[in-house]
Amino acid sequence: MDRPTEEVLVHPDGTTITFLGRGTDKKGEFLIVEHLVLKRGAMNGPHWHPILTESFTVKEGKVRFIVDGEEQLLGPGQHIKVLPKQVHQFWNESKDRLIAIHEIRPPGNHWNMFSLIHKLTKQNKLNSKGIPWNPLWLGMAWECIDGYIVGPPIFLQRGVFGGLARLARAIGFQI
């Protein structure tokens, strides 16, 4: 599938994720989205991806990244690349809003993750930190990050979260 069925995901708080493109070039497969974020604060927890490379370019506002323990504050026109296996986390530090272009190579399940979080947000099924209340949805969300959260051992994440995702799909949960 080259294009998602929903190309703009608008959350109740105004956060918007816009599909800009997906394809293959000389560097391989990619997905490009634009994030518009109005809420200040953490946008995710510390995590890492075994094979994904993520690049972020700030168009408006400020975003703080911690990548492998190194902190950077980026403003308009600035760029950061997060390589496979680098632990990273980021925060919207903008006074008004953040707009950033996000490229994911290869795309993995990232669009599914954005779609699932959008769906759960609209259905009020996330806690204040953006984590699904229902463990089955949590498993589905974990599966979509194409990586691992920092803390629990990998085998435990695969067993618990992966098992929850398999059970969720078996009983009919869909992104």
Rosetta silent file (secondary structure, phi, psi, omega in degrees, C-alpha in Angstrom):
SEQUENCE: MDRPTEEVLVHPDGTTITFLGRGTDKKGEFLIVEHLVLKRGAMNGPHWHPILTESFTVKEGKVRFIVDGEEQLLGPGQHIKVLPKQVHQFWNESKDRLIAIHEIRPPGNHWNMFSLIHKLTKQNKLNSKGIPWNPLWLGMAWECIDGYIVGPPIFLQRGVFGGLARLARAIGFQI
SCORE:     score description
SCORE:     0.000 S_00000001
   1 L     0.000  120.682 -179.793    0.000    0.000    0.000 S_00000001
   2 L   -82.855  -34.266 -178.274    1.556    3.283   -1.095 S_00000001
   3 L  -126.436  137.810  176.415   -0.953    5.600    0.555 S_00000001
   4 L   -71.658  160.800  178.766   -2.871    5.154    3.808 S_00000001
   5 L   -68.881  -35.250  176.233   -6.662    5.388    3.749 S_00000001
   6 L  -111.498  118.187 -174.177   -6.533    8.354    6.144 S_00000001
   7 L   -95.621  -15.150  177.476   -3.802   10.821    5.210 S_00000001
   8 E  -131.579  120.574  179.759   -4.290   13.363    7.996 S_00000001
   9 E  -105.331  109.614 -178.442   -4.759   12.233   11.596 S_00000001
  10 E  -106.832  117.080  179.173   -6.196   15.060   13.717 S_00000001
  11 L   -83.322  158.567  179.810   -6.273   14.400   17.459 S_00000001
  12 L   -56.040  -30.401 -179.792   -8.798   16.069   19.778 S_00000001
  13 L   -84.729    2.951  179.289   -6.052   18.336   21.228 S_00000001
  14 L    97.532  -12.893  175.020   -5.120   19.589   17.738 S_00000001
  15 L   -57.217  134.340 -176.829   -2.049   17.384   17.303 S_00000001
  16 E  -133.081  134.322  173.982   -1.922   16.453   13.626 S_00000001
  17 E  -119.252  119.685 -176.096    0.080   13.823   11.767 S_00000001
  18 E  -112.457  125.969  175.073    0.041   14.271    8.007 S_00000001
  19 E   -70.317  122.909  178.827    1.151   11.600    5.563 S_00000001
  20 E  -107.188  -27.718  179.668    3.553   13.239    3.087 S_00000001
  21 E   173.261  158.239  177.802    4.901   10.251    1.207 S_00000001
  22 E  -150.838  139.616  179.257    6.001    6.674    1.088 S_00000001
  23 E   176.006 -158.532 -179.717    8.163    4.943   -1.435 S_00000001
  24 E  -136.239  134.437  173.709   11.554    3.621   -2.360 S_00000001
  25 E  -130.880 -166.328 -176.791   14.619    5.507   -3.530 S_00000001
  26 L   -62.895  -19.484  178.038   18.318    4.654   -3.854 S_00000001
  27 L   -92.056   -5.503  179.426   18.572    4.507   -0.027 S_00000001
  28 E   115.040 -164.287 -178.050   15.630    2.103    0.300 S_00000001
  29 E   -74.895  148.547  179.757   12.052    2.296    1.568 S_00000001
  30 E  -149.207  160.222  171.036   10.840    5.379    3.446 S_00000001
  31 E  -133.270  134.987  176.818    7.840    7.026    5.063 S_00000001
  32 E  -125.740  127.825  177.374    7.631   10.795    5.535 S_00000001
  33 E  -130.988  161.090  173.080    5.118   12.480    7.824 S_00000001
  34 E  -115.519  131.360  176.481    4.653   15.942    9.262 S_00000001
  35 E  -104.393  130.294  169.324    3.897   16.363   12.959 S_00000001
  36 E  -117.465  116.116 -174.370    2.072   19.426   14.245 S_00000001
  37 E  -123.322  126.612 -179.161    2.122   19.338   18.051 S_00000001
  38 L  -100.637  -25.755 -176.045    0.446   21.930   20.282 S_00000001
  39 L   -86.920  129.930  176.139    0.967   20.311   23.684 S_00000001
  40 L   -76.021  154.127  174.038    4.298   20.890   25.427 S_00000001
  41 E   117.734 -171.253 -176.524    6.128   18.021   27.044 S_00000001
  42 E   -62.023  136.983  177.820    7.266   14.478   26.387 S_00000001
  43 L  -103.063  -11.246  178.147    6.165   13.008   23.085 S_00000001
  44 L  -170.158  175.136  174.423    7.317    9.478   23.953 S_00000001
  45 L   -99.924  169.952  179.625    9.371    7.465   26.400 S_00000001
  46 L   -63.410  130.598 -177.396   12.955    6.294   25.897 S_00000001
  47 E  -155.084  173.644  177.792   13.087    3.610   23.226 S_00000001
  48 E  -151.906  158.189 -178.429   15.205    2.233   20.379 S_00000001
  49 L  -121.797  131.373 -179.867   14.736    0.485   17.029 S_00000001
  50 L   -63.578  -36.148 -175.533   16.889   -2.429   15.807 S_00000001
  51 L  -127.241  -12.176 -176.454   16.796   -1.427   12.123 S_00000001
  52 L   -78.938  142.748  167.532   14.981    1.901   11.700 S_00000001
  53 E  -113.136  128.970  178.587   16.704    5.200   11.041 S_00000001
  54 E  -116.557  135.996  175.807   14.619    8.255   11.911 S_00000001
  55 E  -123.148  139.932 -179.832   15.364   11.779   10.756 S_00000001
  56 E  -128.131  133.424  174.362   13.631   14.885   12.070 S_00000001
  57 E  -124.932  123.527 -178.530   13.725   18.399   10.617 S_00000001
  58 E   -83.264  126.055  175.668   12.141   21.214   12.613 S_00000001
  59 E   -95.737  -35.910 -177.200   10.067   23.643   10.546 S_00000001
  60 E  -153.432  140.269  178.109    8.638   25.653   13.449 S_00000001
  61 L    92.091 -162.984 -178.791    9.080   25.627   17.212 S_00000001
  62 L  -136.643  142.232  177.003   11.607   23.768   19.351 S_00000001
  63 E  -134.938  135.274  178.437   12.128   20.115   20.152 S_00000001
  64 E  -103.495  129.004  178.201   14.502   18.621   22.709 S_00000001
  65 E  -115.204  144.462  163.042   16.071   15.256   21.932 S_00000001
  66 E  -120.771  118.236  179.717   18.105   12.930   24.068 S_00000001
  67 E  -124.237  117.651 -176.751   19.930   10.414   21.878 S_00000001
  68 L    47.756   43.116  175.810   22.243    7.956   23.642 S_00000001
  69 L    84.725   -9.061  179.513   22.452   10.331   26.597 S_00000001
  70 E   -94.618  125.170 -178.324   23.345   13.413   24.511 S_00000001
  71 E   -96.886  138.507  176.506   20.826   16.243   24.734 S_00000001
  72 E  -139.169  139.485  173.423   20.116   18.630   21.864 S_00000001
  73 E  -109.640  119.453 -177.214   17.591   21.441   21.500 S_00000001
  74 E  -109.021  142.858  175.594   16.610   21.976   17.866 S_00000001
  75 L  -121.538 -171.756 -176.105   14.873   24.959   16.316 S_00000001
  76 L   -52.103  132.471  179.121   13.625   25.867   12.837 S_00000001
  77 L    85.130   -8.664 -179.268   15.787   24.495   10.037 S_00000001
  78 L   -90.798  156.314 -169.284   17.723   22.159   12.320 S_00000001
  79 E  -137.788  148.878  173.174   17.907   18.414   11.775 S_00000001
  80 E  -141.162  144.743  176.120   18.739   15.269   13.711 S_00000001
  81 E  -119.825  129.763  178.004   19.211   11.666   12.606 S_00000001
  82 E  -109.573  117.783 -175.918   18.636    8.770   15.004 S_00000001
  83 L   -86.810  162.473  176.907   20.397    5.603   13.920 S_00000001
  84 L   -53.434  142.185  177.111   19.386    2.004   14.629 S_00000001
  85 L    73.949    0.147  175.884   19.954    0.922   18.240 S_00000001
  86 L   -83.600  127.127  176.727   20.315    4.506   19.539 S_00000001
  87 L   -73.249  130.235 -178.058   18.158    5.115   22.593 S_00000001
  88 E  -145.107  158.137  178.442   16.113    8.242   22.031 S_00000001
  89 E  -157.825  151.037  179.540   13.320   10.347   23.436 S_00000001
  90 E  -146.210  155.803 -175.764   11.963   13.777   22.534 S_00000001
  91 E  -132.203  142.459  170.405    9.908   16.643   23.945 S_00000001
  92 E   -81.262  117.712  179.454    8.024   19.548   22.446 S_00000001
  93 L  -110.098   15.069 -174.965    9.630   22.635   23.979 S_00000001
  94 L   -74.170  146.883  176.308    7.767   25.125   21.780 S_00000001
  95 L   -71.067  -42.195 -178.542    6.064   28.180   23.163 S_00000001
  96 L  -111.109  -66.423 -179.034    3.191   27.853   20.699 S_00000001
  97 L  -151.286  158.398  176.892    3.501   24.845   18.400 S_00000001
  98 E  -114.307  133.099  170.355    5.969   22.430   16.931 S_00000001
  99 E  -126.765  123.704 -178.360    6.003   21.441   13.268 S_00000001
 100 E  -139.782  144.868  173.397    8.537   18.806   12.271 S_00000001
 101 E   -93.973  133.805 -174.141    9.140   16.558    9.281 S_00000001
 102 E  -126.410  119.552  178.364    9.798   12.950   10.293 S_00000001
 103 E  -112.318  132.401 -178.932   11.371   10.428    7.928 S_00000001
 104 E  -121.966  126.352 -179.303   11.461    6.730    8.824 S_00000001
 105 E  -132.364  122.392  -18.327   13.681    4.250    6.917 S_00000001
 106 L   -68.595  164.341 -172.566   12.454    1.561    6.458 S_00000001
 107 L   -66.403  -26.058 -178.755    8.899    2.568    7.414 S_00000001
 108 L    52.930 -137.866 -178.867    8.111   -0.570    9.347 S_00000001
 109 L  -101.530   18.097 -173.061    4.782   -0.254   11.167 S_00000001
 110 H   -59.455  -41.565  179.561    5.102    3.445   11.991 S_00000001
 111 H   -64.479  -37.678  176.353    2.024    4.599   10.053 S_00000001
 112 H   -61.482  -37.963  178.259    0.035    1.849   11.805 S_00000001
 113 H   -63.053  -48.790  179.644    1.349    3.169   15.138 S_00000001
 114 H   -59.272  -42.445 -179.454    0.273    6.728   14.315 S_00000001
 115 H   -65.578  -42.993 -179.702   -3.150    5.440   13.172 S_00000001
 116 H   -64.701  -47.224  179.684   -3.637    3.260   16.247 S_00000001
 117 H   -62.264  -38.613  175.994   -2.697    6.005   18.716 S_00000001
 118 H   -60.059  -48.539 -179.819   -5.017    8.389   16.838 S_00000001
 119 H   -59.512  -47.916 -177.888   -7.871    5.875   17.040 S_00000001
 120 H   -67.935  -34.711  176.955   -7.319    5.203   20.754 S_00000001
 121 H   -63.176  -47.680 -179.538   -7.001    8.920   21.537 S_00000001
 122 H   -62.951  -29.110 -179.983  -10.315    9.672   19.840 S_00000001
 123 L   -92.146    6.899  179.012  -11.930    6.822   21.788 S_00000001
 124 L    57.131   43.612 -177.835  -10.458    8.092   25.097 S_00000001
 125 L  -110.179   19.650  178.078   -8.582    4.810   25.608 S_00000001
 126 E  -120.199  150.002  174.821   -5.203    6.287   26.625 S_00000001
 127 L   -81.270 -175.721 -176.233   -3.996    7.472   30.011 S_00000001
 128 L   -65.074  -17.661  177.875   -2.484   10.936   30.577 S_00000001
 129 L   -96.432    5.574  178.681    0.909    9.670   29.359 S_00000001
 130 L    81.546   20.215 -179.126   -0.540    8.362   26.081 S_00000001
 131 L  -102.983  132.921  179.695   -0.422    4.693   27.095 S_00000001
 132 E   -59.852  137.240  176.691   -3.412    2.442   26.313 S_00000001
 133 L   -67.679  -42.307 -175.494   -5.487    1.456   29.347 S_00000001
 134 L   -79.893  125.504 -178.803   -6.345   -1.931   27.882 S_00000001
 135 H   -58.882  -29.713  178.819   -3.391   -4.355   27.937 S_00000001
 136 H   -68.534  -41.269  175.036   -4.433   -5.793   24.562 S_00000001
 137 H   -66.509  -35.317  176.858   -4.236   -2.360   22.930 S_00000001
 138 H   -59.602  -44.020  176.980   -0.920   -1.855   24.721 S_00000001
 139 H   -61.185  -43.145  178.822    0.402   -5.005   23.039 S_00000001
 140 H   -63.249  -41.678  179.389   -0.812   -3.800   19.633 S_00000001
 141 H   -65.894  -43.613  179.552    0.827   -0.379   20.183 S_00000001
 142 H   -58.470  -43.990 -178.934    4.106   -1.953   21.333 S_00000001
 143 H   -59.332  -33.073 -177.098    4.203   -4.114   18.210 S_00000001
 144 H   -77.281  -14.190 -177.693    3.890   -1.008   16.004 S_00000001
 145 L   -77.956   -9.129  179.530    6.945    0.796   17.424 S_00000001
 146 L    53.022   39.142 -179.011    9.254   -1.615   15.605 S_00000001
 147 L  -172.838 -153.114 -173.452   11.569   -1.531   18.573 S_00000001
 148 E  -138.085  145.709  173.394   11.892   -1.743   22.302 S_00000001
 149 E   -83.452  154.764  179.564   11.266    0.452   25.298 S_00000001
 150 L   -78.821  134.994  177.389   14.158    1.044   27.665 S_00000001
 151 L   126.953  -88.161 -176.748   13.959   -0.967   30.853 S_00000001
 152 L   -61.747  141.609  178.344   12.289   -4.343   30.562 S_00000001
 153 L   -58.016  149.710 -178.000   14.482   -7.045   28.991 S_00000001
 154 H   -55.658  -45.770 -177.176   13.842   -7.736   25.304 S_00000001
 155 H   -60.614  -34.893  179.170   12.716  -11.330   25.938 S_00000001
 156 H   -70.608  -42.267  177.637   10.139  -10.054   28.429 S_00000001
 157 H   -61.078  -46.173  179.742    8.827   -7.394   26.019 S_00000001
 158 H   -61.807  -43.493 -178.120    8.547   -9.963   23.230 S_00000001
 159 H   -69.090  -50.797 -175.210    6.822  -12.457   25.504 S_00000001
 160 H   -77.845  -61.057 -176.386    4.435  -10.132   27.331 S_00000001
 161 H   -67.886  -42.131  177.476    3.704   -7.320   24.847 S_00000001
 162 H   -62.752  -40.938  177.015    4.101   -9.557   21.795 S_00000001
 163 H   -63.602  -40.547  176.600    1.837  -12.143   23.400 S_00000001
 164 H   -62.136  -41.046  179.321   -0.776   -9.482   24.153 S_00000001
 165 H   -63.823  -43.753  179.314   -0.632   -8.321   20.514 S_00000001
 166 H   -62.677  -43.227  178.311   -1.095  -11.893   19.226 S_00000001
 167 H   -63.724  -44.122 -179.952   -4.043  -12.429   21.569 S_00000001
 168 H   -57.871  -47.796  179.522   -5.595   -9.078   20.564 S_00000001
 169 H   -64.308  -39.434 -178.708   -5.413   -9.945   16.858 S_00000001
 170 H   -62.212  -30.807 -179.941   -6.749  -13.466   17.518 S_00000001
 171 L   -99.561    9.694  170.597   -9.887  -12.069   19.147 S_00000001
 172 L   105.084    5.738  176.159  -10.436   -9.435   16.478 S_00000001
 173 L   -66.526  139.094  179.076   -8.618   -6.260   17.518 S_00000001
 174 L  -136.039  149.871  177.238   -7.650   -4.183   14.470 S_00000001
 175 L   -76.955    0.000    0.000   -5.640   -1.056   13.899 S_00000001
